[in-house]
CSV table of C-alpha atoms in Angstrom, one decimal:
chain,number,residue,atom,x,y,z
R,21,MET,CA,-66.2,-51.4,117.7
R,22,PRO,CA,-66.5,-54.4,114.9
R,23,LYS,CA,-68.2,-57.9,115.3
R,24,PRO,CA,-65.3,-60.0,115.8
R,25,VAL,CA,-65.4,-63.0,112.7
R,26,ILE,CA,-65.5,-66.3,114.3
R,27,THR,CA,-64.0,-69.0,112.0
R,28,ARG,CA,-64.2,-71.6,114.4
R,29,LYS,CA,-66.6,-74.7,111.9
R,30,PRO,CA,-69.8,-76.0,114.8
R,31,LYS,CA,-69.4,-78.8,116.6
R,32,GLU,CA,-70.5,-81.5,113.8
R,33,GLY,CA,-72.2,-85.3,114.9
R,34,LYS,CA,-72.0,-88.3,113.5
R,35,PRO,CA,-73.4,-88.6,109.8
R,36,SER,CA,-76.9,-89.1,109.8
R,37,GLN,CA,-77.0,-93.1,108.9
R,38,GLU,CA,-74.6,-93.6,111.6
R,39,ALA,CA,-76.7,-92.2,114.4
R,40,ALA,CA,-79.6,-94.0,112.2
R,41,TYR,CA,-77.6,-97.2,113.0
R,42,ASP,CA,-77.3,-96.3,116.8
R,43,LEU,CA,-80.8,-95.1,117.5
R,44,LEU,CA,-82.0,-98.7,115.8
R,45,ARG,CA,-79.6,-101.5,117.0
R,46,PRO,CA,-81.0,-102.0,120.2
R,47,LEU,CA,-84.7,-102.6,118.7
R,48,VAL,CA,-83.3,-105.4,116.3
R,49,LYS,CA,-83.5,-108.5,118.2
R,50,LEU,CA,-86.8,-107.7,119.7
R,51,THR,CA,-88.2,-106.8,117.2
R,52,LEU,CA,-87.7,-109.9,115.6
R,53,ALA,CA,-88.8,-111.8,118.5
R,54,LEU,CA,-91.9,-110.2,118.5
R,55,LEU,CA,-92.5,-111.4,114.5
R,56,PRO,CA,-94.8,-114.0,114.7
R,57,GLU,CA,-93.6,-116.4,111.4
R,58,PRO,CA,-90.2,-117.7,110.8
R,59,GLU,CA,-89.7,-115.7,107.0
R,60,PHE,CA,-90.7,-111.7,107.3
R,61,THR,CA,-90.4,-108.7,105.2
R,62,THR,CA,-88.8,-105.7,105.7
R,63,ARG,CA,-91.8,-104.2,105.9
R,64,GLN,CA,-93.7,-106.6,108.3
R,65,PHE,CA,-90.2,-105.6,111.0
R,66,ILE,CA,-90.5,-102.2,110.8
R,67,ILE,CA,-94.7,-102.4,111.5
R,68,TYR,CA,-93.5,-104.7,114.5
R,69,MET,CA,-90.8,-102.5,115.5
R,70,ARG,CA,-92.6,-99.4,115.3
R,71,ALA,CA,-95.5,-101.2,117.7
R,72,THR,CA,-93.6,-100.8,120.4
R,73,ASN,CA,-93.8,-97.4,122.0
R,74,PRO,CA,-89.3,-97.4,122.0
R,75,GLY,CA,-89.8,-98.5,118.9
R,76,GLU,CA,-91.9,-96.0,117.0
R,77,ASP,CA,-89.5,-93.4,119.1
R,78,ALA,CA,-86.4,-94.3,118.1
R,79,TYR,CA,-87.6,-94.9,114.3
R,80,THR,CA,-89.1,-91.1,114.4
R,81,GLN,CA,-85.9,-89.7,115.1
R,82,ALA,CA,-83.8,-91.9,113.2
R,83,VAL,CA,-86.4,-90.2,110.1
R,84,SER,CA,-85.9,-86.8,111.8
R,85,LEU,CA,-82.7,-87.3,111.1
R,86,TRP,CA,-82.8,-85.8,107.7
R,87,LYS,CA,-84.5,-82.6,108.3
R,88,ASP,CA,-84.5,-81.4,104.9
R,89,ASN,CA,-85.7,-84.1,103.7
R,90,PHE,CA,-87.8,-86.4,105.3
R,91,THR,CA,-89.3,-88.9,102.4
R,92,LEU,CA,-85.1,-89.0,102.1
R,93,GLY,CA,-84.3,-90.4,105.8
R,94,ARG,CA,-87.7,-93.1,105.3
R,95,GLN,CA,-86.2,-94.5,102.4
R,96,THR,CA,-82.9,-94.6,103.8
R,97,ILE,CA,-84.4,-96.3,106.8
R,98,HIS,CA,-85.8,-98.7,104.7
R,99,GLY,CA,-83.5,-99.6,102.7
R,100,GLN,CA,-80.3,-99.1,103.6
R,101,VAL,CA,-80.1,-99.3,107.6
R,102,VAL,CA,-82.9,-102.3,108.6
R,103,PRO,CA,-81.6,-103.9,106.0
R,104,GLN,CA,-78.3,-104.0,107.1
R,105,LEU,CA,-79.3,-104.0,111.0
R,106,LEU,CA,-80.8,-107.4,110.2
R,107,ARG,CA,-78.2,-109.4,109.1
R,108,GLU,CA,-75.4,-107.2,111.7
R,109,GLU,CA,-77.6,-107.9,114.5
R,110,GLY,CA,-80.5,-110.4,113.3
R,111,ALA,CA,-78.7,-112.5,111.6
R,112,ALA,CA,-81.2,-112.9,110.0
R,113,THR,CA,-80.8,-114.6,106.2
R,114,TRP,CA,-81.6,-112.2,103.0
R,115,VAL,CA,-84.3,-114.8,101.3
R,116,GLY,CA,-85.2,-112.7,97.8
R,117,TYR,CA,-87.0,-109.7,96.8
R,118,VAL,CA,-91.2,-109.6,96.5
R,119,TYR,CA,-92.3,-109.3,93.7
R,120,ASN,CA,-96.1,-108.4,92.8
R,121,ASP,CA,-97.8,-108.0,96.3
R,122,PRO,CA,-99.6,-104.2,96.7
R,123,GLU,CA,-98.7,-104.6,99.9
R,124,GLU,CA,-95.5,-105.0,100.6
R,125,GLU,CA,-94.5,-102.3,98.0
R,126,ASP,CA,-94.1,-98.3,100.2
R,127,GLY,CA,-92.6,-96.5,97.7
R,128,LEU,CA,-89.4,-96.2,100.2
R,129,SER,CA,-87.6,-99.3,99.6
R,130,VAL,CA,-87.2,-103.0,97.2
R,131,PRO,CA,-89.8,-105.1,99.0
R,132,SER,CA,-87.7,-107.8,100.7
R,133,ARG,CA,-88.0,-111.8,102.9
R,134,TRP,CA,-86.0,-112.4,105.5
R,135,LEU,CA,-86.1,-115.8,107.4
R,136,LYS,CA,-85.2,-115.3,111.6
R,137,PRO,CA,-81.6,-117.2,112.5
R,138,GLY,CA,-81.6,-120.4,113.0
R,139,TYR,CA,-84.6,-120.9,110.1
R,140,THR,CA,-84.2,-122.7,106.5
R,141,TYR,CA,-86.1,-123.7,104.2
R,142,PRO,CA,-86.5,-127.1,104.2
R,143,GLU,CA,-84.6,-129.1,101.0
R,144,ASP,CA,-86.8,-130.8,98.2
């Protein structure tokens, strides 16, 4: 007896980037509260987020959504997902790029500086 041909497509979940937003969204405000200074970088935000067990778990799951290329997953998380969540969920203000600071160069995104919600630079 011949094997049956199944023509149905497998059930697809959310796209990786959308699923990553859902995993990391609950951690944004919690992580902002952990940051000691009003100004921070994307890299510092990710370090503080990953310093908590829920943050590390969510980060690992988010990166793992790119099963074939974890580097691409990390680049997407660092360069697109986290900055977008900082704007939307955390109401953080982007204040520019970080130039000539080897500590901020992670090879995953363009180093950026942010201000926590409610903070501004003093006017000259």
